[in-house]
């Protein structure tokens, strides 16, 4: 029974992974918006998005690692391994970003504000790379090729 529950849990990964993608990219976009207009409302929106992104990234990583035990394809083993570790790095960066936003969301020194921004943007960049590798593992390395 436990094995079946674990299998179901792992198979939630393809559904759950879209939540951190959305929240972390929104947080990065809002953080960029703050370059032009620093406002308390936008700051709170960044905080909300990055917190949810970090929580869902953690859930996505756990479900992904469980799912990867079932997802055996020798042709994508290296790609899957890279995806797993970039996903893990994304989760670590998302948690670090959430902590930096919690600590330095308002009234922080310039260097801390830039560290916060770089963490949020670095999380988004790592996320895009991890998501791309995940898509390649599922759809093939030519999934972006059109007209064939």
Backbone as CSV, one residue per row, in Angstrom:
resi,resn,N_x,N_y,N_z,CA_x,CA_y,CA_z,C_x,C_y,C_z
1,UNK,0.819,-1.200,0.000,0.000,0.000,0.000,0.866,1.268,0.000
2,UNK,1.938,1.241,0.820,2.820,2.408,0.885,3.468,2.672,-0.467
3,UNK,3.872,1.607,-1.167,4.511,1.770,-2.475,3.566,2.420,-3.477
4,UNK,2.285,2.038,-3.421,1.285,2.629,-4.328,1.109,4.110,-4.009
5,UNK,1.029,4.443,-2.727,0.881,5.848,-2.326,2.098,6.668,-2.758
6,UNK,3.281,6.077,-2.620,4.504,6.748,-3.030,4.527,6.961,-4.548
7,UNK,4.062,5.970,-5.283,3.991,6.089,-6.740,3.024,7.194,-7.150
8,UNK,1.875,7.258,-6.510,0.900,8.317,-6.800,1.499,9.681,-6.473
9,UNK,2.165,9.765,-5.322,2.814,11.009,-4.907,3.833,11.461,-5.956
10,UNK,4.659,10.552,-6.435,5.660,10.888,-7.441,5.042,11.335,-8.750
11,UNK,3.943,10.711,-9.114,3.291,11.065,-10.386,2.596,12.421,-10.344
12,UNK,2.528,13.033,-9.185,2.000,14.393,-9.088,3.006,15.433,-9.587
13,UNK,4.252,15.031,-9.754,5.300,15.968,-10.160,4.963,16.760,-11.425
14,UNK,4.531,16.106,-12.517,4.241,16.893,-13.730,3.147,17.945,-13.536
15,UNK,2.253,17.730,-12.608,1.200,18.722,-12.337,1.720,19.802,-11.402
16,UNK,2.362,19.396,-10.320,2.794,20.337,-9.287,3.920,21.256,-9.729
17,UNK,4.723,20.816,-10.684,5.885,21.596,-11.099,5.490,22.948,-11.708
18,UNK,4.283,23.068,-12.190,3.863,24.323,-12.814,3.652,25.447,-11.800
19,UNK,3.374,25.106,-10.547,3.176,26.139,-9.529,4.465,26.901,-9.215
20,UNK,5.574,26.219,-8.924,6.783,27.010,-8.678,7.253,27.753,-9.922
21,UNK,7.039,27.166,-11.089,7.419,27.874,-12.317,6.690,29.217,-12.375
22,UNK,5.389,29.187,-12.183,4.597,30.420,-12.258,4.982,31.399,-11.154
23,UNK,4.995,30.949,-9.917,5.246,31.864,-8.802,6.659,32.453,-8.834
24,UNK,7.654,31.640,-9.155,9.028,32.150,-9.146,9.296,33.094,-10.318
25,UNK,8.685,32.830,-11.465,8.842,33.766,-12.591,8.102,35.078,-12.336
26,UNK,6.935,35.004,-11.709,6.206,36.229,-11.339,7.029,37.033,-10.333
27,UNK,7.605,36.359,-9.352,8.442,37.060,-8.364,9.610,37.768,-9.043
28,UNK,10.252,37.109,-9.996,11.375,37.715,-10.710,10.919,38.924,-11.520
29,UNK,9.770,38.798,-12.176,9.232,39.929,-12.939,8.876,41.106,-12.052
30,UNK,8.254,40.806,-10.922,7.896,41.880,-9.988,9.140,42.522,-9.379
31,UNK,10.143,41.719,-9.137,11.397,42.276,-8.610,12.030,43.209,-9.632
32,UNK,11.911,42.876,-10.910,12.398,43.776,-11.967,11.576,45.061,-12.001
33,UNK,10.280,44.933,-11.810,9.392,46.096,-11.781,9.816,47.055,-10.666
34,UNK,10.283,46.490,-9.567,10.700,47.316,-8.441,11.892,48.202,-8.775
35,UNK,12.623,47.878,-9.835,13.715,48.750,-10.258,13.181,50.114,-10.657
36,UNK,12.016,50.104,-11.288,11.396,51.347,-11.766,10.591,52.022,-10.667
37,UNK,9.853,51.213,-9.929,8.935,51.779,-8.938,8.960,50.931,-7.660
38,UNK,9.594,51.469,-6.657,9.641,50.779,-5.365,8.367,51.137,-4.601
39,UNK,7.520,50.140,-4.396,6.302,50.388,-3.628,6.078,49.243,-2.657
40,UNK,5.408,49.534,-1.580,5.122,48.539,-0.560,4.234,47.432,-1.112
41,UNK,3.287,47.788,-1.971,2.366,46.795,-2.540,3.133,45.807,-3.419
42,UNK,3.985,46.319,-4.279,4.779,45.433,-5.145,5.704,44.571,-4.289
43,UNK,6.263,45.142,-3.250,7.112,44.385,-2.337,6.367,43.232,-1.683
44,UNK,5.138,43.485,-1.278,4.331,42.419,-0.681,3.966,41.353,-1.709
45,UNK,3.754,41.770,-2.939,3.455,40.797,-4.003,4.665,39.912,-4.283
46,UNK,5.864,40.509,-4.289,7.090,39.722,-4.446,7.190,38.719,-3.312
47,UNK,6.932,39.195,-2.107,7.010,38.330,-0.927,6.044,37.158,-1.051
48,UNK,4.816,37.417,-1.415,3.799,36.373,-1.565,4.219,35.361,-2.623
49,UNK,4.663,35.861,-3.781,5.031,34.973,-4.889,6.265,34.132,-4.558
50,UNK,7.258,34.747,-3.929,8.487,33.992,-3.648,8.257,32.968,-2.544
51,UNK,7.437,33.289,-1.560,7.134,32.314,-0.505,6.419,31.095,-1.087
52,UNK,5.377,31.348,-1.875,4.661,30.225,-2.487,5.554,29.471,-3.463
53,UNK,6.381,30.193,-4.210,7.307,29.545,-5.128,8.283,28.630,-4.406
54,UNK,8.787,29.065,-3.265,9.729,28.240,-2.493,9.038,27.000,-1.934
55,UNK,7.820,27.164,-1.438,7.077,26.014,-0.904,6.796,25.008,-2.010
56,UNK,6.276,25.482,-3.140,5.956,24.573,-4.236,7.216,23.995,-4.892
57,UNK,8.314,24.738,-4.897,9.566,24.189,-5.426,10.025,23.014,-4.575
58,UNK,9.875,23.147,-3.272,10.252,22.058,-2.372,9.381,20.833,-2.622
59,UNK,8.090,21.046,-2.758,7.171,19.930,-3.032,7.491,19.308,-4.392
60,UNK,7.763,20.141,-5.388,8.072,19.634,-6.731,9.358,18.817,-6.726
61,UNK,10.349,19.252,-5.972,11.608,18.501,-5.900,11.378,17.137,-5.255
62,UNK,10.641,17.119,-4.159,10.394,15.840,-3.472,9.610,14.896,-4.382
63,UNK,8.546,15.387,-5.006,7.769,14.521,-5.903,8.598,14.114,-7.111
64,UNK,9.450,15.018,-7.602,10.298,14.705,-8.750,11.309,13.614,-8.449
65,UNK,11.906,13.655,-7.280,12.877,12.620,-6.921,12.189,11.275,-6.744
66,UNK,10.979,11.298,-6.202,10.222,10.042,-6.078,9.849,9.536,-7.471
67,UNK,9.389,10.432,-8.334,8.970,10.072,-9.683,10.139,9.570,-10.522
68,UNK,11.330,10.125,-10.296,12.479,9.732,-11.120,12.866,8.276,-10.905
69,UNK,12.534,7.714,-9.753,12.795,6.292,-9.534,11.946,5.428,-10.458
70,UNK,10.803,5.948,-10.875,9.902,5.217,-11.759,10.166,5.536,-13.236
71,UNK,10.712,6.690,-13.500,10.894,7.202,-14.853,12.226,6.710,-15.407
72,UNK,12.305,5.444,-15.778,13.560,4.849,-16.264,13.571,4.811,-17.778
73,UNK,14.425,5.642,-18.362,14.685,5.582,-19.794,16.173,5.775,-19.967
74,UNK,16.836,4.773,-20.477,18.293,4.840,-20.581,18.753,5.968,-21.496
75,UNK,17.931,6.331,-22.481,18.335,7.377,-23.422,18.316,8.771,-22.791
76,UNK,17.652,8.934,-21.653,17.582,10.243,-21.016,18.166,10.246,-19.600
77,UNK,18.914,9.223,-19.230,19.423,9.104,-17.860,20.296,10.300,-17.474
78,UNK,21.214,10.705,-18.345,22.085,11.842,-18.038,21.285,13.142,-17.953
79,UNK,20.368,13.318,-18.890,19.515,14.500,-18.914,18.659,14.578,-17.647
80,UNK,18.105,13.451,-17.260,17.277,13.394,-16.057,18.105,13.733,-14.822
81,UNK,19.324,13.240,-14.764,20.190,13.545,-13.629,20.489,15.042,-13.552
82,UNK,20.771,15.657,-14.692,21.002,17.107,-14.725,19.744,17.867,-14.292
83,UNK,18.591,17.414,-14.767,17.316,18.037,-14.404,17.079,17.945,-12.899
84,UNK,17.354,16.775,-12.339,17.153,16.580,-10.900,17.997,17.558,-10.089
85,UNK,19.280,17.680,-10.435,20.164,18.530,-9.646,19.903,20.012,-9.881
86,UNK,19.526,20.387,-11.093,19.151,21.793,-11.320,17.840,22.115,-10.600
87,UNK,16.924,21.154,-10.559,15.693,21.341,-9.785,16.003,21.520,-8.311
88,UNK,16.924,20.721,-7.794,17.330,20.846,-6.398,17.977,22.205,-6.150
89,UNK,18.856,22.635,-7.063,19.496,23.951,-6.940,18.456,25.065,-6.968
90,UNK,17.435,24.909,-7.816,16.356,25.892,-7.870,15.647,25.983,-6.526
91,UNK,15.365,24.831,-5.922,14.708,24.821,-4.620,15.564,25.528,-3.566
92,UNK,16.853,25.226,-3.534,17.744,25.861,-2.558,17.773,27.375,-2.773
93,UNK,17.891,27.798,-4.027,17.881,29.232,-4.330,16.539,29.872,-3.993
94,UNK,15.446,29.155,-4.233,14.114,29.697,-3.911,13.967,29.919,-2.409
95,UNK,14.460,28.980,-1.623,14.397,29.140,-0.165,15.302,30.294,0.274
96,UNK,16.497,30.385,-0.305,17.395,31.499,0.011,16.766,32.830,-0.406
97,UNK,16.099,32.845,-1.554,15.411,34.052,-2.011,14.288,34.437,-1.056
98,UNK,13.530,33.446,-0.626,12.434,33.708,0.308,12.980,34.301,1.609
99,UNK,14.085,33.769,2.084,14.694,34.313,3.308,15.199,35.736,3.096
100,UNK,15.793,35.993,1.923,16.291,37.344,1.653,15.144,38.337,1.505
101,UNK,14.049,37.901,0.889,12.881,38.781,0.755,12.257,39.032,2.131
102,UNK,12.213,38.001,2.955,11.667,38.163,4.304,12.508,39.150,5.108
103,UNK,13.822,39.030,4.958,14.724,39.848,5.773,14.930,41.240,5.190
104,UNK,15.021,41.339,3.856,15.407,42.597,3.223,14.375,43.091,2.216
105,UNK,13.096,42.875,2.471,12.074,43.301,1.516,11.944,44.816,1.482
106,UNK,12.044,45.449,2.616,11.985,46.913,2.686,13.078,47.410,3.622
107,UNK,13.431,48.640,3.435,14.403,49.360,4.260,15.674,48.560,4.538
108,UNK,16.285,48.088,3.478,17.569,47.409,3.588,18.625,48.245,2.873
109,UNK,19.875,47.953,3.152,20.956,48.670,2.477,20.941,48.321,0.985
110,UNK,21.600,49.162,0.209,21.644,48.932,-1.243,22.253,47.590,-1.589
111,UNK,23.308,47.200,-0.893,23.959,45.930,-1.198,23.028,44.756,-0.887
112,UNK,22.253,44.843,0.173,21.314,43.768,0.504,20.142,43.729,-0.464
113,UNK,19.702,44.892,-0.900,18.628,44.941,-1.905,19.111,44.261,-3.182
114,UNK,20.350,44.539,-3.601,20.867,43.921,-4.816,21.113,42.431,-4.633
115,UNK,21.519,42.019,-3.445,21.665,40.590,-3.177,20.305,39.904,-3.269
116,UNK,19.279,40.531,-2.700,17.917,39.991,-2.788,17.495,39.858,-4.247
117,UNK,17.686,40.901,-5.014,17.307,40.880,-6.431,18.051,39.786,-7.186
118,UNK,19.358,39.693,-6.961,20.153,38.687,-7.667,19.744,37.272,-7.279
119,UNK,19.381,37.062,-6.025,18.897,35.743,-5.614,17.583,35.400,-6.314
120,UNK,16.668,36.347,-6.354,15.369,36.103,-7.001,15.573,35.850,-8.496
121,UNK,16.384,36.674,-9.149,16.617,36.504,-10.583,17.435,35.248,-10.880
122,UNK,18.392,34.939,-10.028,19.173,33.711,-10.204,18.316,32.472,-10.044
123,UNK,17.365,32.548,-9.123,16.412,31.442,-8.947,15.612,31.237,-10.230
124,UNK,15.136,32.333,-10.797,14.334,32.240,-12.029,15.170,31.670,-13.182
125,UNK,16.417,32.093,-13.294,17.277,31.595,-14.375,17.553,30.095,-14.207
126,UNK,17.825,29.675,-12.985,18.068,28.260,-12.720,16.805,27.451,-12.975
127,UNK,15.674,28.016,-12.599,14.383,27.370,-12.839,14.139,27.140,-14.329
128,UNK,14.407,28.136,-15.144,14.200,28.009,-16.588,15.084,26.891,-17.148
129,UNK,16.331,26.833,-16.699,17.233,25.765,-17.167,16.725,24.392,-16.729
130,UNK,16.292,24.273,-15.476,15.782,22.989,-14.973,14.515,22.580,-15.720
131,UNK,13.632,23.524,-15.943,12.381,23.224,-16.656,12.665,22.804,-18.091
132,UNK,13.613,23.457,-18.728,13.971,23.108,-20.102,14.508,21.668,-20.169
133,UNK,15.368,21.313,-19.236,15.899,19.950,-19.216,14.803,18.930,-18.932
134,UNK,13.865,19.276,-18.070,12.732,18.387,-17.799,11.885,18.171,-19.041
135,UNK,11.651,19.245,-19.775,10.878,19.128,-21.011,11.629,18.285,-22.042
136,UNK,12.938,18.452,-22.109,13.732,17.645,-23.039,13.684,16.168,-22.664
137,UNK,13.686,15.871,-21.356,13.637,14.475,-20.914,12.313,13.823,-21.295
138,UNK,11.238,14.591,-21.262,9.914,14.044,-21.566,9.620,14.078,-23.056
139,UNK,9.880,15.206,-23.699,9.462,15.422,-25.088,10.566,15.234,-26.104
140,UNK,11.790,15.068,-25.680,12.910,14.924,-26.604,13.650,16.249,-26.767
141,UNK,14.890,16.150,-27.237,15.702,17.371,-27.318,15.310,18.293,-28.467
142,UNK,14.383,17.859,-29.303,13.925,18.717,-30.393,12.504,19.231,-30.154
143,UNK,12.081,19.284,-28.895,10.703,19.669,-28.611,10.408,21.113,-29.009
144,UNK,11.420,21.934,-29.198,11.196,23.311,-29.640,11.289,23.456,-31.152
145,UNK,11.618,22.385,-31.852,11.717,22.442,-33.305,10.303,22.445,-33.906
146,UNK,10.096,23.331,-34.846,8.780,23.450,-35.477,8.860,23.012,-36.936
147,UNK,7.731,22.553,-37.469,7.617,22.247,-38.878,8.189,20.916,-39.316
148,UNK,8.229,19.953,-38.431,8.714,18.632,-38.887,7.699,17.567,-38.600
